PDB file of C-alpha atoms in Angstrom:
ATOM      1  CA  MET A  10     134.875  87.359 121.735  1.00 84.00           C
ATOM      2  CA  VAL A  11     136.769  83.984 122.318  1.00 84.00           C
ATOM      3  CA  ASN A  12     139.619  85.316 120.216  1.00 88.00           C
ATOM      4  CA  LEU A  13     139.664  88.640 122.103  1.00 88.00           C
ATOM      5  CA  VAL A  14     139.684  87.052 125.482  1.00 89.00           C
ATOM      6  CA  SER A  15     142.611  84.733 124.587  1.00 90.00           C
ATOM      7  CA  LEU A  16     144.580  87.527 122.692  1.00 91.00           C
ATOM      8  CA  LEU A  17     144.079  90.372 125.317  1.00 89.00           C
ATOM      9  CA  ASN A  18     144.098  88.115 128.417  1.00 91.00           C
ATOM     10  CA  TYR A  19     141.102  90.093 129.849  1.00 92.00           C
ATOM     11  CA  SER A  20     137.771  88.785 131.023  1.00 93.00           C
ATOM     12  CA  GLU A  21     134.891  88.793 128.572  1.00 91.00           C
ATOM     13  CA  ARG A  22     133.121  91.346 130.763  1.00 94.00           C
ATOM     14  CA  THR A  23     136.139  93.792 130.616  1.00 94.00           C
ATOM     15  CA  ILE A  24     136.446  93.356 126.824  1.00 93.00           C
ATOM     16  CA  LYS A  25     132.703  94.103 126.421  1.00 92.00           C
ATOM     17  CA  ARG A  26     133.025  97.230 128.508  1.00 94.00           C
ATOM     18  CA  ARG A  27     135.959  98.346 126.418  1.00 92.00           C
ATOM     19  CA  LEU A  28     134.210  97.679 123.180  1.00 93.00           C
ATOM     20  CA  LYS A  29     131.167  99.628 124.331  1.00 93.00           C
ATOM     21  CA  HIS A  30     133.520 102.526 125.404  1.00 95.00           C
ATOM     22  CA  TRP A  31     135.098 102.492 121.878  1.00 94.00           C
ATOM     23  CA  LYS A  32     131.585 102.405 120.337  1.00 95.00           C
ATOM     24  CA  ALA A  33     132.367  99.212 118.441  1.00 95.00           C
ATOM     25  CA  TYR A  34     129.617  97.734 116.171  1.00 96.00           C
ATOM     26  CA  THR A  35     128.438  94.204 116.625  1.00 95.00           C
ATOM     27  CA  SER A  36     127.381  92.019 113.771  1.00 95.00           C
ATOM     28  CA  TYR A  37     123.653  91.525 113.164  1.00 95.00           C
ATOM     29  CA  ASN A  38     124.161  88.050 111.961  1.00 94.00           C
ATOM     30  CA  TYR A  39     126.196  85.246 113.561  1.00 92.00           C
ATOM     31  CA  ASN A  40     124.470  85.954 116.969  1.00 90.00           C
ATOM     32  CA  SER A  41     126.208  89.383 117.259  1.00 90.00           C
ATOM     33  CA  SER A  42     129.462  87.595 117.906  1.00 88.00           C
ATOM     34  CA  PHE A  43     131.730  89.839 115.657  1.00 93.00           C
ATOM     35  CA  TYR A  44     132.980  93.360 116.385  1.00 94.00           C
ATOM     36  CA  VAL A  45     134.311  96.141 114.387  1.00 95.00           C
ATOM     37  CA  LEU A  46     135.775  99.484 115.526  1.00 95.00           C
ATOM     38  CA  PRO A  47     133.788 102.595 114.464  1.00 95.00           C
ATOM     39  CA  ASP A  48     136.286 104.060 112.072  1.00 96.00           C
ATOM     40  CA  ILE A  49     136.566 100.862 109.825  1.00 96.00           C
ATOM     41  CA  PRO A  50     133.020 100.333 108.366  1.00 97.00           C
ATOM     42  CA  GLU A  51     131.954 102.155 105.141  1.00 96.00           C
ATOM     43  CA  PHE A  52     128.210 101.931 105.358  1.00 96.00           C
ATOM     44  CA  ASP A  53     126.048 101.931 102.257  1.00 95.00           C
ATOM     45  CA  GLN A  54     122.957 104.045 101.789  1.00 95.00           C
ATOM     46  CA  TYR A  55     120.994 101.729 104.012  1.00 95.00           C
ATOM     47  CA  GLY A  56     123.500 101.856 106.893  1.00 96.00           C
ATOM     48  CA  ILE A  57     124.861  98.309 106.161  1.00 97.00           C
ATOM     49  CA  TRP A  58     128.535  97.275 105.892  1.00 97.00           C
ATOM     50  CA  LYS A  59     129.568  93.783 104.936  1.00 96.00           C
ATOM     51  CA  TYR A  60     132.878  92.116 105.716  1.00 96.00           C
ATOM     52  CA  ARG A  61     133.102  88.748 104.033  1.00 94.00           C
ATOM     53  CA  LYS A  62     129.883  87.086 105.250  1.00 94.00           C
ATOM     54  CA  ILE A  63     129.551  89.216 108.336  1.00 96.00           C
ATOM     55  CA  PHE A  64     127.104  92.093 108.403  1.00 97.00           C
ATOM     56  CA  PHE A  65     127.147  95.239 110.503  1.00 97.00           C
ATOM     57  CA  SER A  66     124.617  98.113 110.774  1.00 97.00           C
ATOM     58  CA  LYS A  67     124.941 101.586 111.906  1.00 96.00           C
ATOM     59  CA  PHE A  68     121.608 100.994 113.679  1.00 96.00           C
ATOM     60  CA  GLY A  69     122.882  98.162 115.928  1.00 92.00           C
ATOM     61  CA  ASN A  70     121.364  94.648 116.190  1.00 92.00           C
ATOM     62  CA  LEU A  71     118.960  92.986 113.730  1.00 93.00           C
ATOM     63  CA  ASN A  72     115.871  94.381 115.637  1.00 92.00           C
ATOM     64  CA  LYS A  73     117.105  98.003 115.430  1.00 94.00           C
ATOM     65  CA  THR A  74     118.458  97.555 111.900  1.00 96.00           C
ATOM     66  CA  LEU A  75     115.026  96.240 110.614  1.00 96.00           C
ATOM     67  CA  LYS A  76     113.279  99.270 112.184  1.00 95.00           C
ATOM     68  CA  GLY A  77     116.001 101.608 110.904  1.00 96.00           C
ATOM     69  CA  ILE A  78     115.830 100.555 107.192  1.00 97.00           C
ATOM     70  CA  ILE A  79     112.039 100.466 107.209  1.00 96.00           C
ATOM     71  CA  ASP A  80     111.871 103.940 108.729  1.00 96.00           C
ATOM     72  CA  GLN A  81     114.223 105.340 106.113  1.00 96.00           C
ATOM     73  CA  SER A  82     112.564 103.582 103.165  1.00 96.00           C
ATOM     74  CA  VAL A  83     110.494 105.756 100.789  1.00 94.00           C
ATOM     75  CA  ALA A  84     107.826 103.143 100.164  1.00 94.00           C
ATOM     76  CA  GLY A  85     107.907 100.540 102.897  1.00 94.00           C
ATOM     77  CA  LEU A  86     109.647  97.254 102.215  1.00 95.00           C
ATOM     78  CA  THR A  87     108.599  93.812 101.284  1.00 92.00           C
ATOM     79  CA  ALA A  88     110.269  90.723 102.706  1.00 92.00           C
ATOM     80  CA  SER A  89     112.209  90.234  99.400  1.00 90.00           C
ATOM     81  CA  GLU A  90     113.448  93.898  99.620  1.00 94.00           C
ATOM     82  CA  ILE A  91     114.376  93.577 103.233  1.00 96.00           C
ATOM     83  CA  SER A  92     116.324  90.316 102.345  1.00 94.00           C
ATOM     84  CA  ASP A  93     118.159  92.080  99.478  1.00 93.00           C
ATOM     85  CA  ILE A  94     119.199  94.967 101.791  1.00 95.00           C
ATOM     86  CA  LEU A  95     120.280  92.988 104.733  1.00 96.00           C
ATOM     87  CA  GLY A  96     121.898  90.110 102.918  1.00 93.00           C
ATOM     88  CA  LEU A  97     119.843  87.586 104.930  1.00 92.00           C
ATOM     89  CA  SER A  98     116.675  85.767 104.264  1.00 91.00           C
ATOM     90  CA  ALA A  99     113.994  87.904 106.012  1.00 90.00           C
ATOM     91  CA  TYR A 100     111.472  85.128 105.751  1.00 87.00           C
ATOM     92  CA  THR A 101     113.371  83.497 108.724  1.00 89.00           C
ATOM     93  CA  PHE A 102     112.825  86.256 111.186  1.00 90.00           C
ATOM     94  CA  LEU A 103     110.038  88.505 109.960  1.00 91.00           C
ATOM     95  CA  SER A 104     107.279  86.458 111.729  1.00 87.00           C
ATOM     96  CA  HIS A 105     108.811  87.592 115.012  1.00 88.00           C
ATOM     97  CA  PHE A 106     107.999  91.303 114.018  1.00 88.00           C
ATOM     98  CA  LYS A 107     104.404  90.872 112.932  1.00 83.00           C
ATOM     99  CA  ASN A 108     103.105  92.431 116.261  1.00 87.00           C
ATOM    100  CA  ASP A 109     105.998  94.804 116.836  1.00 90.00           C
ATOM    101  CA  PRO A 110     104.717  98.120 118.094  1.00 91.00           C
ATOM    102  CA  ASN A 111     107.233 100.091 116.034  1.00 90.00           C
ATOM    103  CA  LEU A 112     106.302  98.647 112.688  1.00 94.00           C
ATOM    104  CA  GLN A 113     103.099  97.893 110.741  1.00 93.00           C
ATOM    105  CA  ARG A 114     102.487  95.546 107.925  1.00 92.00           C
ATOM    106  CA  HIS A 115      99.818  95.578 105.243  1.00 91.00           C
ATOM    107  CA  GLN A 116      98.913  92.853 102.945  1.00 88.00           C
ATOM    108  CA  HIS A 117      98.668  93.552  99.100  1.00 79.00           C
ATOM    109  CA  ASN A 118      98.295  90.880  96.483  1.00 71.00           C
ATOM    110  CA  GLY A 119      99.324  88.147  98.958  1.00 76.00           C
ATOM    111  CA  ARG A 120     102.547  89.901 100.046  1.00 84.00           C
ATOM    112  CA  TYR A 121     103.151  91.890 103.253  1.00 90.00           C
ATOM    113  CA  ILE A 122     104.712  95.312 103.096  1.00 93.00           C
ATOM    114  CA  TYR A 123     106.288  96.678 106.233  1.00 95.00           C
ATOM    115  CA  PHE A 124     105.856 100.325 107.057  1.00 96.00           C
ATOM    116  CA  SER A 125     106.997 102.635 109.832  1.00 96.00           C
ATOM    117  CA  LYS A 126     104.632 103.093 112.659  1.00 94.00           C
ATOM    118  CA  LYS A 127     105.427 106.881 112.781  1.00 94.00           C
ATOM    119  CA  PRO A 128     102.367 108.531 111.210  1.00 94.00           C
ATOM    120  CA  ASN A 129     104.203 111.109 109.145  1.00 94.00           C
ATOM    121  CA  ILE A 130     106.592 108.611 107.763  1.00 95.00           C
ATOM    122  CA  PHE A 131     103.860 106.111 107.174  1.00 95.00           C
ATOM    123  CA  GLU A 132     101.837 108.569 105.006  1.00 95.00           C
ATOM    124  CA  ILE A 133     104.919 109.292 102.814  1.00 95.00           C
ATOM    125  CA  GLN A 134     105.714 105.559 102.473  1.00 95.00           C
ATOM    126  CA  LYS A 135     102.138 104.670 101.696  1.00 93.00           C
ATOM    127  CA  THR A 136     101.991 107.240  98.875  1.00 93.00           C
ATOM    128  CA  GLY A 137     105.405 105.966  97.598  1.00 92.00           C
ATOM    129  CA  ARG A 138     104.146 102.423  97.610  1.00 89.00           C
ATOM    130  CA  ASP A 139     101.008 103.433  95.751  1.00 87.00           C
ATOM    131  CA  GLU A 140     103.138 105.183  93.099  1.00 87.00           C
ATOM    132  CA  ILE A 141     105.278 102.003  92.675  1.00 81.00           C
ATOM    133  CA  ARG A 142     102.086  99.901  92.225  1.00 78.00           C
ATOM    134  CA  GLN A 143     100.665 102.263  89.720  1.00 77.00           C
ATOM    135  CA  SER A 144     103.854 102.332  87.600  1.00 76.00           C
ATOM    136  CA  ILE A 145     104.001  98.453  87.793  1.00 68.00           C
ATOM    137  CA  ALA A 146     100.399  98.204  86.784  1.00 63.00           C
ATOM    138  CA  GLU A 147     100.889 100.599  83.869  1.00 65.00           C
ATOM    139  CA  SER A 148     103.963  98.762  82.561  1.00 70.00           C
ATOM    140  CA  ASP A 149     102.528  95.280  83.106  1.00 76.00           C
ATOM    141  CA  LEU A 150      99.682  95.083  80.615  1.00 82.00           C
ATOM    142  CA  PRO A 151      98.917  92.501  77.962  1.00 86.00           C
ATOM    143  CA  SER A 152      99.674  93.299  74.309  1.00 87.00           C
ATOM    144  CA  ASP A 153      97.097  95.252  72.358  1.00 88.00           C
ATOM    145  CA  SER A 154      96.002  92.021  70.417  1.00 90.00           C
ATOM    146  CA  ASP A 155      95.722  90.063  73.696  1.00 90.00           C
ATOM    147  CA  SER A 156      93.758  92.891  75.300  1.00 90.00           C
ATOM    148  CA  VAL A 157      91.237  92.776  72.418  1.00 92.00           C
ATOM    149  CA  ILE A 158      90.717  88.983  72.953  1.00 92.00           C
ATOM    150  CA  ILE A 159      90.379  89.392  76.710  1.00 92.00           C
ATOM    151  CA  LEU A 160      87.832  92.161  76.343  1.00 93.00           C
ATOM    152  CA  ALA A 161      85.895  90.125  73.762  1.00 92.00           C
ATOM    153  CA  GLU A 162      85.819  87.275  76.267  1.00 92.00           C
ATOM    154  CA  LEU A 163      84.639  89.619  78.936  1.00 92.00           C
ATOM    155  CA  ILE A 164      81.808  90.819  76.667  1.00 94.00           C
ATOM    156  CA  LYS A 165      80.766  87.298  76.028  1.00 93.00           C
ATOM    157  CA  HIS A 166      80.929  86.305  79.726  1.00 92.00           C
ATOM    158  CA  PRO A 167      80.380  89.479  81.776  1.00 90.00           C
ATOM    159  CA  LYS A 168      79.836  87.622  85.097  1.00 88.00           C
ATOM    160  CA  ASP A 169      83.207  85.845  84.998  1.00 88.00           C
ATOM    161  CA  THR A 170      85.729  86.559  87.738  1.00 88.00           C
ATOM    162  CA  ILE A 171      89.141  87.612  86.678  1.00 87.00           C
ATOM    163  CA  GLU A 172      90.423  84.157  87.285  1.00 89.00           C
ATOM    164  CA  GLN A 173      87.762  82.600  85.147  1.00 91.00           C
ATOM    165  CA  LEU A 174      88.390  85.220  82.434  1.00 91.00           C
ATOM    166  CA  THR A 175      92.155  84.502  82.542  1.00 91.00           C
ATOM    167  CA  ARG A 176      91.482  80.734  82.237  1.00 91.00           C
ATOM    168  CA  ARG A 177      89.110  81.252  79.283  1.00 90.00           C
ATOM    169  CA  THR A 178      91.705  83.467  77.542  1.00 91.00           C
ATOM    170  CA  ARG A 179      94.451  80.918  78.144  1.00 91.00           C
ATOM    171  CA  ARG A 180      92.289  78.257  76.462  1.00 90.00           C
ATOM    172  CA  LYS A 181      92.296  80.413  73.404  1.00 88.00           C
ATOM    173  CA  GLY A 182      96.076  80.163  73.303  1.00 88.00           C
ATOM    174  CA  ILE A 183      96.836  83.626  74.922  1.00 87.00           C
ATOM    175  CA  LYS A 184      99.440  83.151  77.657  1.00 87.00           C
ATOM    176  CA  VAL A 185      98.512  85.972  80.130  1.00 88.00           C
ATOM    177  CA  SER A 186      98.762  86.261  83.858  1.00 87.00           C
ATOM    178  CA  ILE A 187      95.831  87.087  86.261  1.00 85.00           C
ATOM    179  CA  GLU A 188      97.929  90.204  87.184  1.00 81.00           C
ATOM    180  CA  LYS A 189      98.071  91.360  83.600  1.00 85.00           C
ATOM    181  CA  VAL A 190      94.327  90.883  83.228  1.00 87.00           C
ATOM    182  CA  ARG A 191      93.626  92.724  86.443  1.00 82.00           C
ATOM    183  CA  ASN A 192      95.823  95.568  85.331  1.00 79.00           C
ATOM    184  CA  LEU A 193      94.016  95.826  82.070  1.00 83.00           C
ATOM    185  CA  LEU A 194      90.576  95.960  83.664  1.00 83.00           C
TER     186      LEU A 194
END
C-alpha cells in the first residue's frame, strides 16, 4: 500500500476503493499488505497462488481461506495438511478457530481433524477420513514374525494394555510402535 500511495499519488482510501472495484486479491500472509489484480494469479486445486513468499487465495483472507479449503476437502484436514496447503504453519493460528461456528474439529489419536460444519459435507468428509484411517491401519501392521511374538505375549499376559504389551514386546528385541500393535489387534 505504501508503494501504491507514493507511486500513484492518491490517498490510501482511494487506492483501496480502486483495488476493490478491480476485484484485486489481498495476500493472506504479511497482514494482507500485498495485492494482485484478478487476471494474474493461477490458483492451484486448493485455490492458492504463491508469488515468491506471498500467498493469495481465491477465498480471500486467512479466515475465509481456512474455511474454504476445509469445506472443499474430501476428508477434513489435520493441522499438518493445512500447513502444507497454505504454506504457513497452521499451528500458529488454528487455536483461534477452535470455537469457530463454521468449523468443527474432532480429536483422533492425539491429533485434531478440522471438518466443515455443513452437515452434508461433514458426512462425506467423515466417511473419507474413516477410509483413510482404515487404509493406514491396514498398511501399517507389524511383520508376520513380529505379529506372532506380539500375540504370544498377549496370550501370556491377557490383561496387559496395548502400551504394556508393546513394552513387553520391545524387551524381546522387537521394535514395534504402539500404533502397529493397535492396528494388529
